[in-house]
Structure formats: structure tokens, C-alpha cells
Amino acid sequence: MKLLLVGATGLVGREVLRLALADARVSTVVAPVRKALPPHAKLQAPLIDFDHLPPDAPWWQADAVICTLGTTMKVAGTRQVFSRVDHDYPLAVARLALAAGTRTYALNSAAGANAASRIFYNRVKGELERDLQALGFASLTHVRPGLIGGERDVARAGEGAALRLLRVLGPVLPHRWRINPAPRIASALLEAALAGAPGLHIVTSERLL
């Protein structure tokens, strides 16, 4: 199958790309990016500007989309920029892919996603989930990890200490509070995309251990 992956350079996106390129069920991975990726026989990596997505690009037509786009408030700088990256870009990709005939979408969301939340991060994630559901994909999966375990290119303030603490306390914590390894999240996203099961599906953090 042909897979469209957006967010291929992030922590979870890199793992999705690695798994997809090694999976015999995947014939092609299209990963639009802002910076070039290492070449691979199964990979197409067009350079794009997410503020000016090409509406007529042939690679929007795929069997499934996996979206792992996301940033932090520290990197974004403002709520407006954060919302654009974590909500507007994934939604724009979804609309273009759906218009081109793609019927399956798998999103890397967040454990606290809730459009009515008072917490800005959780609210943005919840608004994206809500708006994706309104589009009408035949198969839509929201994967909702908690704290993600793995090596990032840029360390996130406070996250390293939290990860170290959770690694120590992990065996005695409820499952929903434990670390979700990036490869496990990536596997859940890829399997959801490959399966394309009809309807809406939620993968909670307890299932990502």
C-alpha cells in the first residue's frame, strides 16, 4: 500500500518511517518534509512549505495518512503558532488527502485531548480530533499517548526529569501514567493505517506500554 506520512522528522514520525520502510506491506512512503531525508528505494520525500501546501500534488492520493506533526509552546513561541502547527497543518493535510481519495487517517494525538479543556495544549489536540471526525474519513484513529519515551533532537524543558522519575516509579504506577515508548506509538499508528478498520477508533495510553 501507499502511505502518506507527515511529521516524519519528529520523535514518533522517525519511528513510523523506520517501521514503514521495513514493512513488506508498504510499497511506497510519501513523506513531505521541510528538510531533505536520507534516500530510500521506497521513499518519496518532497520538500514543502506547510503554509503553502500544493493542492494538486499527485502524492495526496494514498491508501492512508499517518500524521505525527506537532511542536511545543517553547518552540512555537506563541499560542497562534502552536495552534497552526498542531491543528491547522494536520487538518489541511487531511482535507487535501481526503479530496484526493484517501480514506484512512491515523493521528498521533495526546492523552488529555479534549476540545472543552481549560488546558490550551489539550484543547488544541481535542479540537483537531473533533475537526478530523467532521471530515468523514472511512477510517479514523486517534492514538493518545501520555509522556513519550525516546531521544529527541531537541530536549524539552522538564520532560527529561519527568521521564527519569517515571522510569523509577513505573512498576508501581497505574498503566495510564507510565511512559509510552515512541516505537510502540509508531507501531500503533502504522497498524491502524494498514488495517483501515471502518469507523472511529481511540488507542489510549494504557495500550501503548
Coordinates of C-alpha atoms in Angstrom, one line a residue:
M1 CA 0.0 0.0 0.0
K2 CA 0.9 3.6 -0.4
L3 CA 1.4 5.5 2.9
L4 CA 1.4 9.3 3.3
L5 CA 3.4 10.3 6.4
V6 CA 3.5 13.9 7.7
G7 CA 5.8 14.7 10.6
A8 CA 8.5 12.2 9.5
T9 CA 11.4 14.0 11.2
G10 CA 9.9 14.1 14.8
L11 CA 10.5 11.5 17.5
V12 CA 7.4 9.4 16.7
G13 CA 7.5 10.2 13.0
R14 CA 11.0 8.9 12.6
E15 CA 9.9 5.6 14.2
V16 CA 6.9 5.4 11.9
L17 CA 9.1 6.0 8.9
R18 CA 11.6 3.3 10.0
L19 CA 8.9 0.7 10.5
A20 CA 7.0 1.5 7.3
L21 CA 10.1 1.3 5.1
A22 CA 10.9 -2.1 6.6
D23 CA 7.3 -3.4 6.3
A24 CA 6.6 -5.6 3.2
R25 CA 3.0 -4.5 3.3
V26 CA 4.1 -0.9 2.4
S27 CA 5.1 -0.3 -1.2
T28 CA 5.7 3.4 -1.0
V29 CA 6.0 6.0 1.7
V30 CA 5.5 9.7 0.7
A31 CA 6.9 11.9 3.5
P32 CA 6.6 15.6 2.6
V33 CA 9.2 17.5 4.7
R34 CA 10.8 20.9 5.1
K35 CA 14.3 19.3 5.1
A36 CA 15.7 16.5 3.0
L37 CA 15.6 12.9 4.3
P38 CA 18.1 10.2 3.5
P39 CA 17.2 8.4 0.3
H40 CA 15.5 5.0 0.3
A41 CA 14.1 2.9 -2.6
K42 CA 10.5 3.0 -1.1
L43 CA 10.6 6.7 0.0
Q44 CA 9.4 9.9 -1.8
A45 CA 10.2 13.0 0.3
P46 CA 9.0 16.1 -1.5
L47 CA 10.2 19.4 0.1
I48 CA 7.2 21.6 1.0
D49 CA 6.1 24.6 2.9
F50 CA 3.3 23.7 5.2
D51 CA 1.9 27.2 5.0
H52 CA 1.6 26.7 1.2
L53 CA 0.7 23.1 0.6
P54 CA 0.5 22.2 -3.1
P55 CA -3.2 21.3 -3.7
D56 CA -2.7 19.4 -6.9
A57 CA 0.3 17.2 -5.9
P58 CA -0.3 13.6 -7.0
W59 CA 1.0 12.2 -3.8
W60 CA -2.0 13.3 -1.8
Q61 CA -3.8 10.3 -3.1
A62 CA -2.7 7.4 -0.9
D63 CA -4.2 4.4 0.9
A64 CA -3.7 6.0 4.3
V65 CA -2.3 9.1 6.1
I66 CA -0.3 9.0 9.3
C67 CA 0.1 12.4 11.0
T68 CA 2.7 12.9 13.7
L69 CA 3.1 16.7 13.3
G70 CA 3.5 18.6 16.5
T71 CA 5.6 21.2 18.3
T72 CA 5.9 22.8 21.8
M73 CA 5.0 26.2 23.2
K74 CA 8.7 26.9 23.7
V75 CA 9.5 26.2 20.0
A76 CA 6.3 27.8 18.7
G77 CA 6.7 30.9 20.8
T78 CA 3.0 31.9 20.7
R79 CA -0.3 30.1 21.0
Q80 CA -1.2 31.2 17.5
V81 CA 1.9 29.4 16.0
F82 CA 1.4 26.4 18.2
S83 CA -2.2 26.0 17.0
R84 CA -1.2 26.4 13.4
V85 CA 1.3 23.6 13.7
D86 CA -0.7 21.2 15.9
H87 CA -4.2 21.9 14.5
D88 CA -4.2 23.8 11.2
Y89 CA -1.4 21.8 9.4
P90 CA -2.8 18.3 10.2
L91 CA -6.3 19.4 9.3
A92 CA -5.1 20.9 6.0
V93 CA -3.3 17.7 5.1
A94 CA -6.4 15.7 6.0
R95 CA -8.6 17.8 3.7
L96 CA -6.2 17.5 0.7
A97 CA -5.7 13.8 1.2
L98 CA -9.5 13.2 1.6
A99 CA -10.2 15.2 -1.5
A100 CA -7.7 13.1 -3.5
G101 CA -9.4 9.9 -2.4
T102 CA -7.5 8.8 0.7
R103 CA -9.9 7.1 3.1
T104 CA -7.8 6.3 6.2
Y105 CA -6.2 8.7 8.7
A106 CA -4.2 7.9 11.8
L107 CA -3.3 10.8 14.2
N108 CA -0.7 10.9 16.9
S109 CA -2.8 12.9 19.4
A110 CA -2.4 13.2 23.2
A111 CA -3.8 11.5 26.3
G112 CA -5.6 14.7 27.5
A113 CA -7.1 15.6 24.2
N114 CA -10.4 17.4 24.9
A115 CA -11.9 20.3 22.9
A116 CA -13.5 21.6 26.1
S117 CA -10.3 21.5 28.2
R118 CA -9.1 24.6 30.0
I119 CA -5.6 23.5 29.3
F120 CA -4.5 25.0 26.0
Y121 CA -2.5 22.1 24.8
N122 CA -5.2 19.5 25.5
R123 CA -7.8 21.8 24.0
V124 CA -5.9 22.2 20.7
K125 CA -5.5 18.4 20.4
G126 CA -9.2 17.9 21.2
E127 CA -10.2 20.5 18.6
L128 CA -8.1 18.7 16.0
E129 CA -9.7 15.3 16.8
R130 CA -13.2 16.9 16.6
D131 CA -12.5 18.6 13.3
L132 CA -11.0 15.5 11.8
Q133 CA -14.1 13.5 12.8
A134 CA -16.2 16.0 10.9
L135 CA -14.4 15.4 7.6
G136 CA -15.8 11.9 7.1
F137 CA -12.9 9.6 6.7
A138 CA -13.9 6.0 6.3
S139 CA -11.4 5.0 8.9
L140 CA -10.1 7.4 11.6
T141 CA -7.8 6.5 14.5
H142 CA -6.7 8.8 17.3
V143 CA -3.6 7.4 19.1
R144 CA -3.4 9.2 22.5
P145 CA 0.0 8.7 24.2
G146 CA 1.0 10.1 27.5
L147 CA 4.6 11.0 28.1
I148 CA 6.6 9.8 25.2
G149 CA 9.9 7.9 25.8
G150 CA 12.7 8.3 23.3
E151 CA 15.6 10.5 22.2
R152 CA 14.5 13.8 20.8
D153 CA 16.7 16.0 18.6
V154 CA 15.9 18.9 20.9
A155 CA 15.3 18.3 24.6
R156 CA 12.1 19.6 26.1
A157 CA 12.3 21.5 29.4
G158 CA 11.1 19.4 32.3
E159 CA 10.4 16.3 30.2
G160 CA 13.8 14.7 30.9
A161 CA 13.3 14.9 34.7
A162 CA 9.7 13.6 34.3
L163 CA 10.9 10.6 32.2
R164 CA 13.6 9.7 34.7
L165 CA 11.1 9.8 37.6
L166 CA 8.5 7.7 35.7
R167 CA 11.2 5.1 34.8
V168 CA 11.8 4.7 38.5
L169 CA 8.2 4.7 39.6
G170 CA 6.8 2.9 36.5
P171 CA 6.3 -0.6 38.1
V172 CA 4.0 0.8 40.8
L173 CA 2.2 3.5 38.7
P174 CA -1.2 2.9 37.1
H175 CA -0.8 2.0 33.4
R176 CA -2.2 5.3 32.2
W177 CA 0.7 7.2 33.9
R178 CA 3.5 5.1 32.6
I179 CA 5.9 6.1 29.7
N180 CA 4.8 5.3 26.2
P181 CA 7.9 4.3 24.1
A182 CA 8.0 6.1 20.7
P183 CA 8.4 2.8 18.8
R184 CA 5.2 1.4 20.5
I185 CA 3.3 4.5 19.5
A186 CA 4.6 4.3 15.9
S187 CA 3.6 0.7 15.7
A188 CA 0.1 1.5 16.8
L189 CA -0.2 4.3 14.2
L190 CA 1.2 2.1 11.4
E191 CA -1.1 -0.9 12.2
A192 CA -4.1 1.4 12.3
A193 CA -3.2 2.8 8.9
L194 CA -2.6 -0.6 7.4
A195 CA -5.8 -2.1 8.8
G196 CA -8.0 0.8 7.8
A197 CA -10.8 -0.5 10.0
P198 CA -14.1 1.3 9.4
G199 CA -15.2 4.0 11.8
L200 CA -13.6 5.9 14.7
H201 CA -11.0 4.3 16.9
I202 CA -9.2 5.5 20.0
V203 CA -6.0 4.0 21.2
T204 CA -5.3 5.0 24.8
S205 CA -2.0 5.3 26.6
E206 CA -2.6 2.1 28.5
R207 CA -2.4 0.2 25.2
L208 CA 1.0 1.8 24.3
L209 CA 3.2 0.4 27.0

